[in-house]
Coordinates of C-alpha atoms (C1' of nucleotides) in Angstrom, one line a residue:
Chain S
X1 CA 111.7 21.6 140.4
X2 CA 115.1 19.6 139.6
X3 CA 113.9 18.8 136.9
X4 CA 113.4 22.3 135.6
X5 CA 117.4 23.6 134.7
X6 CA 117.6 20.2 132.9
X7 CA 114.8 21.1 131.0
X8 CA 115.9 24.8 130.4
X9 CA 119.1 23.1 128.9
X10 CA 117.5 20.9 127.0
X11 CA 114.7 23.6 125.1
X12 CA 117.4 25.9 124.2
X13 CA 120.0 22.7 123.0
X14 CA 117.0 21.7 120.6
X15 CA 116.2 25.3 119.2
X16 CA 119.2 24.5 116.9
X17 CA 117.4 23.2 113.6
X18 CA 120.6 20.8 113.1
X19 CA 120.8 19.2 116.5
X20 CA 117.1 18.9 116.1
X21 CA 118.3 16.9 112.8
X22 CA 121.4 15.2 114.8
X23 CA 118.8 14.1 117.4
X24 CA 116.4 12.9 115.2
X25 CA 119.2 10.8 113.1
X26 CA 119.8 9.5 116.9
X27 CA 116.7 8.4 117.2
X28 CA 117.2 5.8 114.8
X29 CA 120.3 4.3 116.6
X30 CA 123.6 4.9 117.6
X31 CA 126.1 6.3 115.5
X32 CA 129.1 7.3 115.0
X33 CA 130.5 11.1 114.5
X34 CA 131.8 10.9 111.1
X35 CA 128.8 8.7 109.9
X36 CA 126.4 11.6 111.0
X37 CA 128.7 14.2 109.2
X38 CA 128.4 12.3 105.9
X39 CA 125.0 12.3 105.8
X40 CA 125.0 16.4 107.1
X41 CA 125.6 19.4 105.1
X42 CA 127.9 20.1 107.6
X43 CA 131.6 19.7 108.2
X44 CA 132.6 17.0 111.2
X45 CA 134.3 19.2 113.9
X46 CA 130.7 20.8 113.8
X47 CA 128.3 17.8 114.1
X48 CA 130.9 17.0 117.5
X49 CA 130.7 20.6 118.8
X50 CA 126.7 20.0 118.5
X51 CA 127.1 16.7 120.1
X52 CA 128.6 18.3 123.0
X53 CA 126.2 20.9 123.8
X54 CA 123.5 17.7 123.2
X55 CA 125.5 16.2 125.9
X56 CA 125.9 19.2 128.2
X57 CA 121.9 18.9 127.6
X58 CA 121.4 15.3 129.1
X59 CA 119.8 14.5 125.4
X60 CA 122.7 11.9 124.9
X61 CA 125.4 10.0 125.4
X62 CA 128.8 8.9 124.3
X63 CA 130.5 5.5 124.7
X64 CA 134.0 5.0 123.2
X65 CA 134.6 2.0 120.9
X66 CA 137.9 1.8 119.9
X67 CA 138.4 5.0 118.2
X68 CA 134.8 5.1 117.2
X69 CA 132.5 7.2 119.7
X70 CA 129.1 6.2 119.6
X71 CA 126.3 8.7 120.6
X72 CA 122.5 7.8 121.8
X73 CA 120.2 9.0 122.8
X74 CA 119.8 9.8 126.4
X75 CA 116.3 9.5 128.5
X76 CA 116.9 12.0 131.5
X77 CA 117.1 14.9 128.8
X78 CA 113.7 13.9 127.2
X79 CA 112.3 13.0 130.6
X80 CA 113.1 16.8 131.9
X81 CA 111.5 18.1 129.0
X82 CA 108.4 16.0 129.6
X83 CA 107.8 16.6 132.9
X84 CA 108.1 20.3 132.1
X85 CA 105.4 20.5 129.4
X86 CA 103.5 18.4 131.2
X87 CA 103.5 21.1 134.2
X88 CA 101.7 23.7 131.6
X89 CA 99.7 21.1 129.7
X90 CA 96.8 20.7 131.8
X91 CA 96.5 24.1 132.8
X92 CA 96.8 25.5 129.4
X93 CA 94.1 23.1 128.2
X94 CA 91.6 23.7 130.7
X95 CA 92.3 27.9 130.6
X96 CA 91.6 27.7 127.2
X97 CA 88.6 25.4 127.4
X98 CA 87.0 27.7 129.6
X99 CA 88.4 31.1 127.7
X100 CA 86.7 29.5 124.6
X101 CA 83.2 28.8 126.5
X102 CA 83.3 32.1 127.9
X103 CA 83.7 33.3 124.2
X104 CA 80.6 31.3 123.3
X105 CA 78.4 32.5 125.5
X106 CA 79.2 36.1 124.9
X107 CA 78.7 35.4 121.0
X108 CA 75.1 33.9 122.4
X109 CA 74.7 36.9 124.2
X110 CA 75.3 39.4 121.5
X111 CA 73.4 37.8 119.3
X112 CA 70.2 37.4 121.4
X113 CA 70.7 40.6 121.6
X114 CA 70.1 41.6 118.5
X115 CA 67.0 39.4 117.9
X116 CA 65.2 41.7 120.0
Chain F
X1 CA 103.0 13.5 111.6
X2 CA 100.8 16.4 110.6
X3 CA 102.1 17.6 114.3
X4 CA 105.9 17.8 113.7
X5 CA 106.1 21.2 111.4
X6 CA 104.3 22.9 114.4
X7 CA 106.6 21.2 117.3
X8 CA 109.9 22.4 115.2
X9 CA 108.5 25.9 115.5
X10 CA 107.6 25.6 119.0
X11 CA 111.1 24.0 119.9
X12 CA 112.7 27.2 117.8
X13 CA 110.3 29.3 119.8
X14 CA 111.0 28.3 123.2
X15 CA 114.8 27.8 122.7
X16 CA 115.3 31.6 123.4
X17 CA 115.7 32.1 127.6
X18 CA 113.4 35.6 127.3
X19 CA 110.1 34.0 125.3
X20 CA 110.5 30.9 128.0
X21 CA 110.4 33.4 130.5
X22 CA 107.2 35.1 128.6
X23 CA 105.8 31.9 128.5
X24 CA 106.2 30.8 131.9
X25 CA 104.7 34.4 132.9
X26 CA 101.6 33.5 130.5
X27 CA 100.7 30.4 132.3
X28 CA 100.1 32.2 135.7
X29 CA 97.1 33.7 133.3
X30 CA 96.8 35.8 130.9
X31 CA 98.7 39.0 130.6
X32 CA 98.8 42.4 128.4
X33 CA 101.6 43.3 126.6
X34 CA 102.9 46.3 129.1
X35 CA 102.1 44.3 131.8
X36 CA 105.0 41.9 131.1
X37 CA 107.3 44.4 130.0
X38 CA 107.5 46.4 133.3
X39 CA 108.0 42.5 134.6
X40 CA 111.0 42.3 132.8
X41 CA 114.5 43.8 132.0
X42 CA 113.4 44.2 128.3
X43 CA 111.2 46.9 127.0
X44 CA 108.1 46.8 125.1
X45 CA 108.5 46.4 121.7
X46 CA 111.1 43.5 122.1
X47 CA 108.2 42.1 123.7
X48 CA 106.1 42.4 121.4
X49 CA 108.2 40.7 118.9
X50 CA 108.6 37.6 121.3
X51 CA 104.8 37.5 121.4
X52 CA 105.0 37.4 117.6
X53 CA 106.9 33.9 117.6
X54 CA 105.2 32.3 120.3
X55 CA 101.9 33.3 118.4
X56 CA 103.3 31.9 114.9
X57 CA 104.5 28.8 116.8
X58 CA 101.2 28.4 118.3
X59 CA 102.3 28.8 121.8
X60 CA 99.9 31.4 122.7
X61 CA 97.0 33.6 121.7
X62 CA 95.8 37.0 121.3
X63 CA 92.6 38.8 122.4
X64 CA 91.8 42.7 122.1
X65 CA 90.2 43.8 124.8
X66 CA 89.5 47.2 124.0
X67 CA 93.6 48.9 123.7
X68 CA 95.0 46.3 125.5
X69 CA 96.2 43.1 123.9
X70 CA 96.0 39.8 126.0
X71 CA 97.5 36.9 125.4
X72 CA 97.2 33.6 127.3
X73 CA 98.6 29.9 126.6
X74 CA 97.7 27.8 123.0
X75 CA 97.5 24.5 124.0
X76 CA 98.0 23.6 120.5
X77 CA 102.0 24.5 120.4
X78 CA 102.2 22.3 124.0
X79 CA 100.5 19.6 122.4
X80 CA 102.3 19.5 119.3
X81 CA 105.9 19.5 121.7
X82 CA 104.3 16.6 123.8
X83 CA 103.7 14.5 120.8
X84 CA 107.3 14.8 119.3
X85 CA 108.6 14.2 122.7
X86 CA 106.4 10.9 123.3
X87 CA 107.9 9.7 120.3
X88 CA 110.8 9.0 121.2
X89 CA 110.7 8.7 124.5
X90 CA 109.7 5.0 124.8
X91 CA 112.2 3.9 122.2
X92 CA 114.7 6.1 124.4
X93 CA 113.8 4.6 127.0
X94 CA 114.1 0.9 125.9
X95 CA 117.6 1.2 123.8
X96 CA 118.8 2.8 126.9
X97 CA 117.6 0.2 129.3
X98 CA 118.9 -2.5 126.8
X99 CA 122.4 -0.8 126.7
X100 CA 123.0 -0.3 130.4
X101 CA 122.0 -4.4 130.4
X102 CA 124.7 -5.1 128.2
X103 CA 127.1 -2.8 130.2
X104 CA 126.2 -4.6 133.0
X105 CA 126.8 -8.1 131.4
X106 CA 129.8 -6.9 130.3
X107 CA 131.0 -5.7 132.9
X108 CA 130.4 -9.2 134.8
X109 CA 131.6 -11.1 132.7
X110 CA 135.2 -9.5 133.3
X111 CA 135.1 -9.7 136.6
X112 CA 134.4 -13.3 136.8
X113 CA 137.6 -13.4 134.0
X114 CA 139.2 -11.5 137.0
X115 CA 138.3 -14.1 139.7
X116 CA 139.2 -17.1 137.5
Chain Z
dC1 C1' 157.5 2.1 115.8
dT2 C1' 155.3 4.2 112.1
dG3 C1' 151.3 5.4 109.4
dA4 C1' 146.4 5.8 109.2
dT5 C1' 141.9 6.4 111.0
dG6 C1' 138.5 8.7 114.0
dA7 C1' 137.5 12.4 116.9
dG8 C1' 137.9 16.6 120.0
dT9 C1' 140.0 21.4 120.4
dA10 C1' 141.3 26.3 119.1
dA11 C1' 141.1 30.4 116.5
dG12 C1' 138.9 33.1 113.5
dT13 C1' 135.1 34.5 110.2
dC14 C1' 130.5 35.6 109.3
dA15 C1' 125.5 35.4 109.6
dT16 C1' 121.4 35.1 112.4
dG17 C1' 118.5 37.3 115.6
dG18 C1' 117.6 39.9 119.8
dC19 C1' 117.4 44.6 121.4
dT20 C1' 116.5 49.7 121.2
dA21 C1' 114.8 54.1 119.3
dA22 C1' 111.6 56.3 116.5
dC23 C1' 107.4 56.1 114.2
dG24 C1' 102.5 54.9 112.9
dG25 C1' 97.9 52.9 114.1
dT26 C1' 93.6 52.1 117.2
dT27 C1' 90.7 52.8 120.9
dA28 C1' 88.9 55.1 125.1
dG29 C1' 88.0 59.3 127.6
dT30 C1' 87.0 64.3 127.9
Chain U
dA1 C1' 87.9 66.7 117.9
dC2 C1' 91.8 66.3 120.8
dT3 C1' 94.5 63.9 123.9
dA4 C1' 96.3 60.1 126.2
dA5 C1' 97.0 55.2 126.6
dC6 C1' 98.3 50.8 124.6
dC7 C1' 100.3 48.3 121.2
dG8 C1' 102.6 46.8 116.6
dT9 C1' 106.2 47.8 113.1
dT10 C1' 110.5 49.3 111.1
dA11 C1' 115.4 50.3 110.7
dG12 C1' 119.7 49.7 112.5
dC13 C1' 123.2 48.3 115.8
dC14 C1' 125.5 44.7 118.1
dA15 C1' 126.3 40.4 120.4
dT16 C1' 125.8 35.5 120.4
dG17 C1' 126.8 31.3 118.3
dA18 C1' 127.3 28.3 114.1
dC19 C1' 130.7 27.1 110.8
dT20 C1' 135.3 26.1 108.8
dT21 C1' 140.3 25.4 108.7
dA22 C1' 144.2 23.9 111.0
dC23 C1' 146.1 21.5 114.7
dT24 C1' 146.5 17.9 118.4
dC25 C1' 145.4 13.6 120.7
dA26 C1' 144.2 8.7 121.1
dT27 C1' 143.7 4.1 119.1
dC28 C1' 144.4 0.3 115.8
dA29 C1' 146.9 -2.1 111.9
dG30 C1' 151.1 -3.2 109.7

DNA sequence: CTGATGAGTAAGTCATGGCTAACGGTTAGT
DNA sequence: ACTAACCGTTAGCCATGACTTACTCATCAG
């Protein structure tokens, strides 16, 4: 499980609808901070407080050019988050799979019940 | 990308530290409503209203069973979260592997500047 | 060295949403 | 029918956090 408080970071870093957006404009390539405030209905300090908790997150990363700082995306964040669905994925499918035949059967049941 | 409306409201779902906790609860099987509330530091009706979210987010489900409400895992919500996630994981993955290259190229090529 | 550009920080405001208390609705048991 | 158990909903309070303005820092061009 050392994965799992990266991924606890992560979920609650992308519950915000507009680092969601900042990490979908991401997605597309680096960019700069003022370049993603531009194209945001939001001011710029704001886009780099989001960055930071996106950072804090593992989601991505900053290199300095010049006075530019370039964020990207980062794997480990998205890897966490992975691993941690993952963990409930095939259990969920399965439980459900069976829940739903168990559903059946009882509806089968019933029903040849009442063609008596 | 008939997927990515229910992964947002998944992602908003799960970004809250309680309805992880609910959720994480849910996949040891499926639970009634005052069943996780004496579980947790919450009482009932806030529970409740989690419930509501994950069940809008399709996260989980919800059976009667006579007064008592069950809910267990949607694999539906997972899924749609998994899908988002793959998609940009492998570009992720590949712009990040390409950018540590370069750092690495960069990095000796000064050095042999250094050694000259 | 100065001015300009790009970005992070601090303080303060304000809205979103998580929580509780009180109430209303069903179902099972007697 | 009456009571108890189990749950959902509403109204309202309050804390978290998202946003802006103002300031400061670092880097590059002249």
């Amino acid at each position: 499980m050392t994965y799992s408080s990266a991924a606890i970071k992560a979920f609650s870093a992308l519950g915000d609808p507009t680092r969601r957006e900042i990490f979908e404009r991401l997605a597309l390539g680096p960019t700069a901070v003022g370049e993603l405030a531009a194209n945001l209905p939001i001011t710029r300090p704001a886009v780099s407080q989001h960055l930071r908790v996106l950072k804090e997150a593992q989601l991505v990363t900053e290199t300095s050019k010049g006075t530019r700082h370039l964020y990207r995306l980062d794997p480990r964040g998205i890897g966490a988050m992975r691993e941690w669905l993952d963990g409930h994925w095939a259990r969920a499918l399965t439980a459900f799979k069976d829940f739903a035949d168990a559903e059946f059967e009882a509806e089968n049941k019933s029903q040849k019940e009442n063609e008596k």
